[in-house]
XYZ file of C-alpha atoms in Angstrom:
631
model
C -14.684 11.987 35.606
C -13.455 15.610 35.345
C -15.279 18.265 32.715
C -12.884 18.658 30.667
C -12.157 14.677 30.113
C -16.022 14.372 29.570
C -16.303 16.982 27.125
C -13.368 15.087 25.123
C -14.997 11.583 25.296
C -18.338 12.922 23.805
C -16.640 14.921 21.291
C -14.408 11.502 20.429
C -17.906 9.612 20.503
C -19.643 12.032 18.038
C -16.439 11.638 15.538
C -16.569 7.930 15.429
C -20.043 7.356 16.403
C -21.720 10.012 13.909
C -19.468 12.334 11.759
C -16.883 9.337 10.189
C -20.141 7.077 9.193
C -22.323 9.934 7.911
C -19.128 11.090 6.056
C -18.682 7.399 4.665
C -21.966 7.589 3.435
C -22.185 10.787 1.979
C -18.779 9.993 0.030
C -20.504 6.858 -1.140
C -23.020 8.582 -2.708
C -21.147 11.428 -4.104
C -19.005 8.339 -6.258
C -22.094 6.832 -7.962
C -22.217 8.755 -10.824
C -17.993 8.610 -10.700
C -17.196 5.046 -10.457
C -17.705 2.436 -12.936
C -17.567 -0.799 -10.931
C -20.800 -3.001 -11.017
C -22.845 -3.140 -7.861
C -23.542 -6.226 -5.625
C -27.496 -5.658 -4.221
C -29.072 -7.684 -1.955
C -30.990 -6.242 1.304
C -30.837 -10.155 3.103
C -27.064 -10.701 2.583
C -26.595 -7.169 3.481
C -28.468 -7.270 6.662
C -26.940 -10.498 7.692
C -23.058 -9.226 7.010
C -23.815 -5.781 8.912
C -26.125 -7.168 11.945
C -23.038 -9.945 12.348
C -20.766 -6.774 12.531
C -22.753 -4.864 14.369
C -23.117 -7.452 17.050
C -19.119 -8.729 16.969
C -18.842 -4.573 17.797
C -21.056 -4.360 20.511
C -19.201 -7.272 21.848
C -16.087 -6.097 21.822
C -16.993 -2.827 23.541
C -18.669 -4.860 26.289
C -15.336 -6.466 26.588
C -13.284 -3.437 26.854
C -15.633 -1.885 29.328
C -15.899 -4.985 31.449
C -12.361 -6.592 31.325
C -10.333 -3.430 30.356
C -12.062 -0.857 32.619
C -12.262 1.440 29.878
C -14.122 2.813 26.849
C -12.506 2.061 22.925
C -11.101 5.255 22.388
C -7.207 6.036 21.314
C -7.543 9.258 23.510
C -8.939 7.460 26.839
C -7.987 3.772 26.389
C -9.006 0.999 28.493
C -6.451 0.613 31.871
C -6.412 -2.992 31.415
C -5.232 -5.379 28.297
C -7.874 -7.683 27.322
C -7.728 -10.964 26.515
C -11.201 -11.979 26.784
C -14.790 -12.049 24.817
C -14.176 -11.598 20.878
C -10.256 -10.802 21.883
C -9.663 -14.161 22.573
C -9.950 -14.908 19.050
C -8.857 -11.971 16.932
C -7.039 -8.869 17.179
C -8.803 -5.575 16.961
C -12.655 -7.153 17.083
C -14.456 -3.643 16.758
C -12.242 -2.649 13.266
C -13.542 -6.040 11.857
C -16.862 -5.813 13.299
C -16.987 -2.125 11.507
C -15.753 -3.388 8.159
C -18.661 -6.063 8.354
C -20.825 -3.249 9.045
C -19.849 -1.047 6.311
C -19.475 -3.789 3.852
C -23.029 -4.893 4.845
C -24.633 -1.065 4.508
C -23.183 -0.919 0.944
C -24.614 -4.284 -0.110
C -28.142 -3.822 1.022
C -28.180 -0.500 -0.404
C -26.598 -1.893 -3.810
C -23.576 1.200 -3.434
C -20.783 0.187 -6.173
C -18.958 3.257 -4.918
C -19.281 1.999 -0.623
C -18.516 -1.304 -1.446
C -15.166 -0.849 -3.891
C -13.719 2.521 -2.895
C -15.103 3.561 0.533
C -15.241 0.309 2.234
C -11.340 -0.792 1.403
C -10.167 2.682 1.469
C -11.974 2.602 5.089
C -10.290 -0.794 5.759
C -6.467 0.826 4.807
C -6.922 3.529 7.184
C -7.911 1.319 9.784
C -4.555 -0.971 9.295
C -2.457 2.653 8.830
C -3.689 3.832 12.456
C -3.014 0.415 13.784
C 0.057 0.236 12.460
C 0.899 3.844 12.766
C -0.266 4.412 16.418
C -2.226 1.619 17.972
C 0.564 -1.152 17.923
C 2.894 1.119 19.211
C 0.627 2.394 21.600
C -0.096 -1.072 23.159
C 3.619 -2.331 23.530
C 4.255 0.988 25.184
C 1.877 0.260 27.945
C 1.641 -3.325 28.454
C 5.116 -4.089 27.583
C 4.606 -7.748 29.603
C 1.336 -8.928 27.663
C 0.857 -11.808 25.907
C -0.649 -10.585 22.846
C -1.367 -13.620 20.964
C -4.606 -14.183 19.641
C -6.480 -17.658 18.784
C -6.599 -16.789 15.004
C -2.650 -15.702 14.887
C -0.950 -17.313 12.145
C 1.321 -20.670 13.534
C 4.859 -18.387 14.589
C 8.119 -19.230 12.962
C 9.161 -21.060 15.967
C 11.077 -24.137 15.332
C 8.548 -26.803 17.238
C 5.856 -29.209 16.189
C 2.410 -27.444 15.124
C -0.950 -27.615 17.334
C -3.800 -28.812 15.984
C -4.943 -25.641 16.646
C -2.419 -23.603 14.102
C -2.845 -26.141 11.667
C -6.864 -25.715 11.702
C -6.285 -21.727 11.752
C -3.840 -21.890 8.699
C -6.433 -24.111 6.494
C -9.136 -21.413 7.651
C -7.169 -18.273 6.803
C -5.912 -19.817 3.623
C -9.723 -20.901 2.541
C -11.242 -17.456 3.705
C -8.733 -15.551 2.023
C -8.881 -17.758 -0.915
C -12.873 -17.820 -1.359
C -13.169 -13.880 -0.931
C -10.590 -12.920 -3.317
C -11.698 -15.499 -6.230
C -15.366 -13.897 -5.906
C -14.133 -10.156 -5.863
C -11.485 -10.474 -8.848
C -14.113 -13.021 -10.630
C -17.010 -10.362 -10.176
C -14.911 -7.083 -11.497
C -13.396 -9.168 -14.309
C -15.436 -11.696 -15.619
C -16.039 -9.864 -19.049
C -11.950 -9.197 -19.290
C -10.079 -10.894 -22.478
C -6.575 -12.279 -21.734
C -4.200 -10.539 -24.110
C -2.949 -14.336 -25.271
C -6.235 -16.331 -25.254
C -3.966 -19.680 -26.092
C -5.920 -22.091 -23.973
C -8.858 -22.710 -26.622
C -6.648 -24.991 -28.803
C -6.073 -27.512 -26.183
C -9.706 -29.296 -26.477
C -8.796 -32.562 -25.145
C -7.577 -31.046 -21.835
C -10.708 -28.581 -21.616
C -12.853 -31.577 -21.363
C -11.268 -32.744 -18.138
C -12.989 -29.775 -16.395
C -12.971 -31.757 -12.671
C -9.338 -32.517 -12.581
C -7.616 -29.520 -12.044
C -10.010 -29.237 -8.342
C -7.225 -32.062 -7.030
C -5.402 -28.701 -6.415
C -7.872 -27.666 -3.368
C -6.796 -30.970 -1.179
C -3.471 -30.630 -2.777
C -2.836 -27.168 -0.759
C -5.030 -27.833 2.287
C -3.318 -30.953 3.281
C -0.039 -28.756 3.628
C -0.989 -27.616 6.846
C -2.313 -30.530 8.028
C 0.848 -32.461 7.431
C 3.892 -30.717 8.019
C 6.135 -31.393 11.008
C 7.647 -28.240 11.602
C 6.463 -24.552 12.298
C 8.725 -22.910 10.270
C 7.590 -24.680 7.436
C 3.798 -24.053 8.056
C 4.777 -20.231 8.930
C 6.538 -19.695 5.706
C 3.664 -21.505 3.772
C 1.170 -19.641 5.219
C 2.455 -16.351 4.410
C 4.020 -17.137 1.563
C 0.287 -18.109 0.046
C -1.488 -14.867 1.893
C 1.042 -12.543 0.590
C 1.041 -14.304 -3.101
C -2.960 -14.273 -3.001
C -2.719 -10.257 -2.241
C -0.627 -9.627 -5.046
C -2.606 -11.716 -7.607
C -5.291 -9.388 -6.589
C -3.538 -6.515 -6.590
C -2.122 -7.852 -10.629
C -5.926 -9.122 -11.598
C -7.867 -6.076 -10.374
C -5.166 -3.320 -12.106
C -4.496 -5.706 -15.336
C -7.290 -8.166 -15.815
C -6.220 -9.301 -18.933
C -2.980 -10.358 -17.251
C -3.801 -11.318 -13.668
C -7.101 -12.272 -14.097
C -6.451 -15.060 -16.428
C -6.360 -18.132 -13.779
C -10.229 -18.840 -13.704
C -11.265 -21.668 -16.122
C -12.431 -20.804 -19.515
C -16.170 -21.805 -18.935
C -16.453 -19.053 -16.206
C -16.237 -15.961 -18.649
C -20.158 -15.044 -17.919
C -22.190 -13.732 -14.898
C -24.158 -17.108 -14.570
C -20.907 -19.572 -14.277
C -20.980 -22.224 -12.093
C -20.391 -20.437 -8.562
C -18.381 -23.489 -7.007
C -15.646 -24.039 -9.690
C -15.377 -20.218 -9.338
C -14.962 -19.828 -5.186
C -12.583 -22.973 -5.389
C -10.542 -21.738 -7.813
C -6.690 -22.136 -7.067
C -3.981 -20.150 -9.250
C -1.372 -22.244 -10.257
C 1.171 -20.257 -7.754
C -0.515 -21.989 -4.952
C -0.217 -25.130 -6.347
C 3.907 -24.452 -6.981
C 4.260 -22.897 -3.222
C 2.943 -25.704 -1.743
C 4.676 -28.213 -3.955
C 8.150 -26.840 -2.986
C 6.694 -27.080 0.401
C 5.743 -31.120 0.153
C 9.268 -31.259 -0.710
C 11.279 -29.644 1.834
C 9.133 -31.468 4.418
C 9.339 -35.222 2.897
C 12.706 -34.778 0.545
C 13.017 -38.448 0.091
C 9.633 -38.273 -2.106
C 10.763 -34.607 -4.030
C 10.547 -36.695 -7.537
C 6.997 -37.864 -7.026
C 5.975 -34.970 -5.677
C 6.994 -32.923 -8.132
C 5.392 -35.074 -10.905
C 2.377 -35.187 -9.501
C 2.580 -31.276 -9.245
C 2.925 -30.943 -12.527
C 0.014 -32.636 -13.657
C -2.206 -30.709 -11.340
C -0.624 -27.733 -13.209
C -0.576 -28.932 -16.338
C -4.382 -29.673 -16.412
C -4.757 -25.996 -14.458
C -3.150 -24.218 -17.365
C -4.895 -25.761 -20.177
C -8.079 -25.325 -18.566
C -7.739 -21.647 -17.559
C -7.718 -18.417 -19.823
C -4.508 -18.308 -21.022
C -1.924 -21.010 -20.717
C 0.972 -18.873 -21.168
C 0.058 -15.669 -19.393
C -1.241 -17.559 -16.164
C 1.757 -19.836 -16.201
C 4.196 -16.417 -16.348
C 2.178 -14.873 -13.615
C 1.807 -18.002 -11.804
C 5.493 -18.242 -11.732
C 6.280 -14.719 -11.122
C 4.307 -14.209 -7.905
C 5.415 -17.674 -6.508
C 9.194 -16.352 -7.207
C 8.401 -13.337 -5.342
C 6.443 -14.974 -2.332
C 8.636 -17.939 -1.786
C 11.896 -15.673 -1.781
C 10.529 -12.600 0.036
C 13.025 -12.551 3.020
C 16.052 -12.995 0.551
C 14.381 -10.246 -1.940
C 14.174 -7.633 1.665
C 17.963 -8.931 2.687
C 18.830 -7.083 -0.620
C 17.108 -4.734 -0.605
C 18.092 -3.791 3.061
C 21.517 -3.976 2.221
C 21.364 -1.851 -0.861
C 19.325 0.572 0.978
C 22.716 0.378 3.554
C 25.038 1.167 0.621
C 22.917 3.816 -0.650
C 22.757 5.358 2.699
C 26.735 5.591 3.134
C 27.376 6.477 -0.441
C 27.714 9.938 0.081
C 30.416 11.775 -2.098
C 30.797 15.516 -2.838
C 32.717 17.570 -5.595
C 33.530 21.701 -4.587
C 34.608 23.723 -7.332
C 35.062 27.070 -6.222
C 32.640 28.136 -4.067
C 29.983 25.250 -5.678
C 29.491 21.994 -4.154
C 27.769 19.615 -6.398
C 26.413 15.895 -3.823
C 25.609 12.851 -5.599
C 22.620 12.511 -3.905
C 20.827 15.137 -6.244
C 21.226 12.716 -9.104
C 18.594 10.351 -8.062
C 15.714 13.377 -7.919
C 17.248 15.008 -11.242
C 16.729 11.653 -12.958
C 13.711 10.684 -11.390
C 12.108 14.367 -12.221
C 13.845 13.938 -15.958
C 11.872 10.785 -16.232
C 8.989 11.736 -14.654
C 8.271 14.508 -16.771
C 9.072 12.475 -19.794
C 6.261 9.923 -18.709
C 3.485 13.227 -18.690
C 4.557 13.237 -22.258
C 4.237 9.600 -23.318
C 0.633 10.221 -21.536
C -0.375 13.796 -22.484
C 1.672 14.895 -25.512
C 3.813 17.643 -25.509
C 0.733 20.676 -25.852
C 1.320 20.000 -22.116
C 5.495 20.201 -21.507
C 5.965 23.773 -20.510
C 2.951 23.292 -18.248
C 4.411 20.228 -16.487
C 8.043 22.566 -16.321
C 6.393 25.396 -14.410
C 4.426 22.517 -12.433
C 7.437 21.044 -11.279
C 9.049 24.331 -10.383
C 6.640 25.981 -8.290
C 6.069 22.758 -6.524
C 9.578 22.523 -5.203
C 9.507 26.445 -4.633
C 6.847 25.711 -2.234
C 8.208 22.747 -0.717
C 11.564 24.453 0.243
C 9.585 27.381 1.471
C 7.301 25.156 4.177
C 10.150 22.952 5.485
C 11.806 26.681 5.773
C 9.051 27.585 8.282
C 9.105 23.514 9.987
C 12.932 22.842 10.031
C 15.021 25.688 8.951
C 17.490 26.110 11.171
C 21.516 26.572 11.279
C 22.061 23.116 10.607
C 19.508 23.106 8.074
C 19.493 26.041 5.712
C 17.971 24.530 2.866
C 15.850 21.563 3.567
C 12.300 20.148 2.097
C 9.113 19.363 3.024
C 6.950 17.295 1.363
C 3.654 19.104 2.166
C 4.496 21.972 0.714
C 4.728 20.644 -2.192
C 1.114 19.753 -1.834
C 0.574 23.542 -0.991
C 2.206 24.845 -4.076
C -0.073 22.208 -6.490
C -2.673 24.831 -5.562
C -0.744 27.703 -6.985
C 0.430 25.725 -9.223
C -2.997 25.047 -10.570
C -4.139 29.008 -10.199
C -0.894 29.845 -12.578
C -1.326 27.306 -15.100
C -5.453 28.034 -15.471
C -4.197 31.644 -15.932
C -1.839 30.710 -18.824
C -4.752 28.961 -20.590
C -4.127 25.500 -19.907
C -6.345 22.297 -18.802
C -5.191 22.505 -14.832
C -7.273 19.364 -14.495
C -4.905 17.728 -16.856
C -1.611 18.020 -15.739
C -2.825 17.309 -11.873
C -4.000 14.167 -13.148
C -0.809 13.209 -14.868
C 1.835 14.483 -12.095
C -0.579 12.241 -9.667
C 0.162 9.405 -11.482
C 3.820 9.654 -12.414
C 4.489 11.344 -8.751
C 4.688 8.366 -6.552
C 7.691 6.984 -8.897
C 9.039 10.444 -8.688
C 8.948 10.566 -4.844
C 10.475 6.750 -4.870
C 13.537 8.207 -6.521
C 13.671 11.252 -4.375
C 13.588 8.569 -1.339
C 16.868 7.538 -2.452
C 17.731 10.686 -1.820
C 16.667 10.666 1.650
C 19.122 7.526 2.200
C 22.107 9.378 1.594
C 21.337 12.838 3.157
C 19.595 10.546 6.026
C 17.012 12.787 6.159
C 13.375 10.651 6.781
C 15.649 8.312 8.811
C 13.684 5.936 11.595
C 13.569 5.403 15.088
C 16.008 2.548 16.235
C 15.051 -0.814 16.553
C 16.483 -3.829 17.645
C 16.123 -5.869 14.898
C 18.997 -6.449 12.871
C 16.947 -8.061 9.987
C 15.267 -5.098 9.526
C 17.065 -2.247 10.559
C 20.083 -0.021 8.628
C 23.081 1.727 10.011
C 24.597 4.978 9.057
C 27.826 5.774 9.153
C 28.920 8.969 6.990
C 29.603 11.821 8.833
C 27.583 13.928 6.343
C 24.562 12.183 6.795
C 22.074 14.106 8.781
C 22.097 10.820 11.289
C 25.131 11.124 12.440
C 25.272 14.995 12.527
C 22.114 15.956 13.800
C 20.119 13.197 15.101
C 23.568 11.582 16.762
C 22.490 7.852 15.735
C 25.608 6.900 13.942
C 26.230 2.910 13.714
C 22.931 2.313 15.113
C 19.892 0.360 13.685
C 17.385 2.181 12.189
C 13.914 1.560 10.701
C 14.427 1.954 6.836
C 11.772 4.345 6.604
C 12.549 5.336 3.403
C 12.572 2.022 1.916
C 9.133 1.606 3.372
C 8.067 4.711 1.659
C 9.714 3.244 -1.377
C 7.798 0.233 -1.615
C 4.488 1.499 -0.936
C 4.899 4.202 -3.212
C 5.284 1.844 -6.298
C 2.299 0.018 -5.242
C 0.220 3.348 -5.393
C 2.150 4.210 -9.107
C 0.695 1.198 -10.366
C -2.316 1.788 -9.537
C -2.679 5.071 -10.494
C -1.509 4.285 -14.064
C -4.053 1.887 -13.901
C -6.989 4.607 -13.043
C -5.525 6.648 -15.722
C -5.724 4.102 -18.093
C -9.146 3.319 -17.612
C -10.104 6.769 -17.984
C -11.036 7.596 -14.743
C -11.641 11.428 -13.768
C -8.320 13.647 -12.872
C -9.905 15.043 -9.750
C -10.540 11.631 -9.270
C -6.911 10.263 -9.479
C -5.574 13.274 -7.248
C -7.894 13.031 -4.434
C -7.013 8.612 -4.428
C -2.922 9.792 -4.675
C -3.797 11.983 -1.969
C -5.505 8.936 0.085
C -3.409 6.731 -0.509
C 0.261 8.188 -0.188
C -1.155 9.728 2.965
C -2.439 6.699 4.411
C 1.028 5.141 3.940
C 2.827 8.511 5.200
C 0.981 7.941 8.257
C 2.284 4.923 9.119
C 5.898 5.446 7.759
C 5.946 8.746 9.947
C 4.918 6.109 13.196
C 8.596 4.995 12.496
C 10.683 8.040 11.851
C 12.978 9.501 13.952
C 13.800 13.052 13.157
C 14.695 15.014 16.442
C 13.375 18.130 14.727
C 9.801 17.334 13.906
C 6.747 18.355 16.364
C 4.433 15.916 18.386
C 1.154 16.988 19.023
C -1.254 14.920 20.910
C 0.554 11.074 20.370
C 1.093 12.078 16.951
C 3.747 13.426 14.834
C 3.176 17.014 13.016
C 3.092 14.704 9.425
C 0.810 12.211 10.752
C -1.892 15.202 11.204
C -0.853 16.441 7.988
C -2.061 13.188 6.742
C -5.330 12.871 8.018
C -5.566 16.528 6.968
C -4.954 15.037 3.044
C -6.670 12.121 3.404
C -10.067 14.192 4.010
C -9.076 16.829 1.018
C -8.329 13.703 -0.786
C -12.199 12.360 -0.154
C -13.135 15.732 -1.414
C -11.493 15.542 -4.580
C -12.557 12.188 -5.831
C -16.644 13.491 -5.757
C -15.471 16.310 -8.312
C -16.615 14.840 -11.754
C -14.467 16.346 -14.086
C -14.646 16.109 -17.873
C -11.835 14.531 -19.628
C -9.947 16.407 -22.163
C -8.842 15.198 -25.679
C -5.393 14.682 -25.517
C -1.977 13.885 -28.095
C 0.031 11.428 -26.499
C 3.473 11.140 -27.719
C 7.016 12.436 -27.950
C 8.471 15.731 -29.378
C 11.322 18.015 -28.996
C 9.285 20.380 -26.440
C 9.302 17.368 -24.003
C 12.740 16.509 -24.272
C 13.789 19.951 -23.533
C 11.327 20.233 -20.649
C 12.633 17.288 -19.169
C 16.430 18.630 -19.351
C 15.276 21.640 -17.924
C 13.173 20.183 -14.928
C 15.682 17.079 -13.994
C 18.523 20.179 -14.158
C 16.380 22.577 -12.122
C 16.020 19.914 -9.078
C 19.503 18.576 -9.708
C 20.108 21.605 -8.483
C 18.129 22.767 -6.350
C 18.440 19.268 -3.706
C 21.862 18.303 -4.829
C 24.295 21.561 -5.513
C 24.863 24.217 -2.946
C 27.221 26.817 -1.502
C 29.098 25.226 1.204
C 31.134 28.155 2.445
C 27.890 30.490 2.954
C 26.087 31.119 5.819
C 22.843 32.288 4.263
C 19.144 31.137 3.971
C 18.914 28.888 1.508
C 22.945 28.017 0.920
C 23.461 25.041 2.269
C 22.373 21.832 1.939
C 24.057 20.457 4.836
């Protein structure tokens, strides 16, 4: 082994076996006085979970060394693809084990910050690493390998489901349902519904045990369906429905967490009824699957389903809220393919919608309208959250970060063809300069940073519509025609710079938009629950950067440098995550704010919208000076 390679492996081991775990422990301890979540403390339970995770990690590492002839290091990967040991059952068992170890440690020491912030963020980072690097790397190195594992959910092949896949389906649904029920109940059991209308149905509340008919009703689905296609759709819709339910429940407990039974308000409630609570949307999704499988029995199945659903609704905290949320989740998850088809076709239409109007030496491009409107709406929303006292501060902030976005992109991407590009990470650098200016002017810079962090994901999402039209931030070619979008307009960067006209490309702008909307609602919930401005900013950096890490892996811009297997902005995303972690540990005193609209907010929003429209949608096509042309 070469000395340089040995040194690299030692540094890699120190990073992942010492530095990162110590960073996570420090982060957890630093959050104890900042987050306001209840802790779970059980030394025995924590030790069982932690030791189980440690054993799983050790088994997986041993298997990689023995069968893969290598180490569990992305920089120095095993030579052979491994499907023995825990890799026969699970994908990425080392990560599963590490998450169990983290959970066990934080339960043992009773760390609320570690359990509810550090562990989920670490899990998110692991998912980003897998999707944004490891999955792609494995496919490149082992193109012909069978990468399926025993605990994979059923495929969508048109065949009869095996007994193993039926049992696996039941396992994942039960595991996720029980885990999500406990987490949601533990964190929200003191919440009250925005419309507590179940109390008037006293007779039906006496039938408290009947709603448990829903448990066998949903668990029989994977055991009796006769098509892998149906089983696959059911599992995907159920698992994604549970995930969406958890998201809504934790962000808005008064809306999403109302599917628990009315008697389970208090901490001493019966645990079996908590863990086995079946949200109504699961009954709806299962009823639809039964109807597709047994079409002749549709009416009896639907009738029985309605009875179960009615009993579920009458026993929960809110009949109306539970029904509305359940129908919404059912419609979204059951029609996810149709929704994606609509999104993809709309994205392709926007991507080929370039229009321009020339007036003498000035050109106006239609894609600037998206960012102009997004900035206008963003500043208005800031006014709703902080009031007009900060109107001009927010406008100055927007101006400075836009200038830095342009300067950054000139250094990284500027060329004869790209006279006025913009770079997101330049905007992040500009945040610190803008904050210094605001402090000098007498504003509370933390307030502006906090509120900008809340609205930025949605402003960025509208900006991605501009990217679609402009052809920037585009994806790599993909063979999946149900996934990719095509560009044909000659003005698009895809056609005139990357030379990928007419090819199916990953819709990376759409990936970004979808993730940014998820992040935006989460940050808004943090603001409404009065979290520290620095914590909100830190979470903004962490969440947007993990999404950006994955997005970058599927982008296909030829001008972006690559170093050590990662694109430049993937390295920038890693640095942003670390920066975000530091900011979450800063405890900033909340300021007294007076939300509301006044003429100053409207004027600031209009000026900000027109400035961004001009910067990103108006240029001078006859000039060759720097910053003159957008294309």
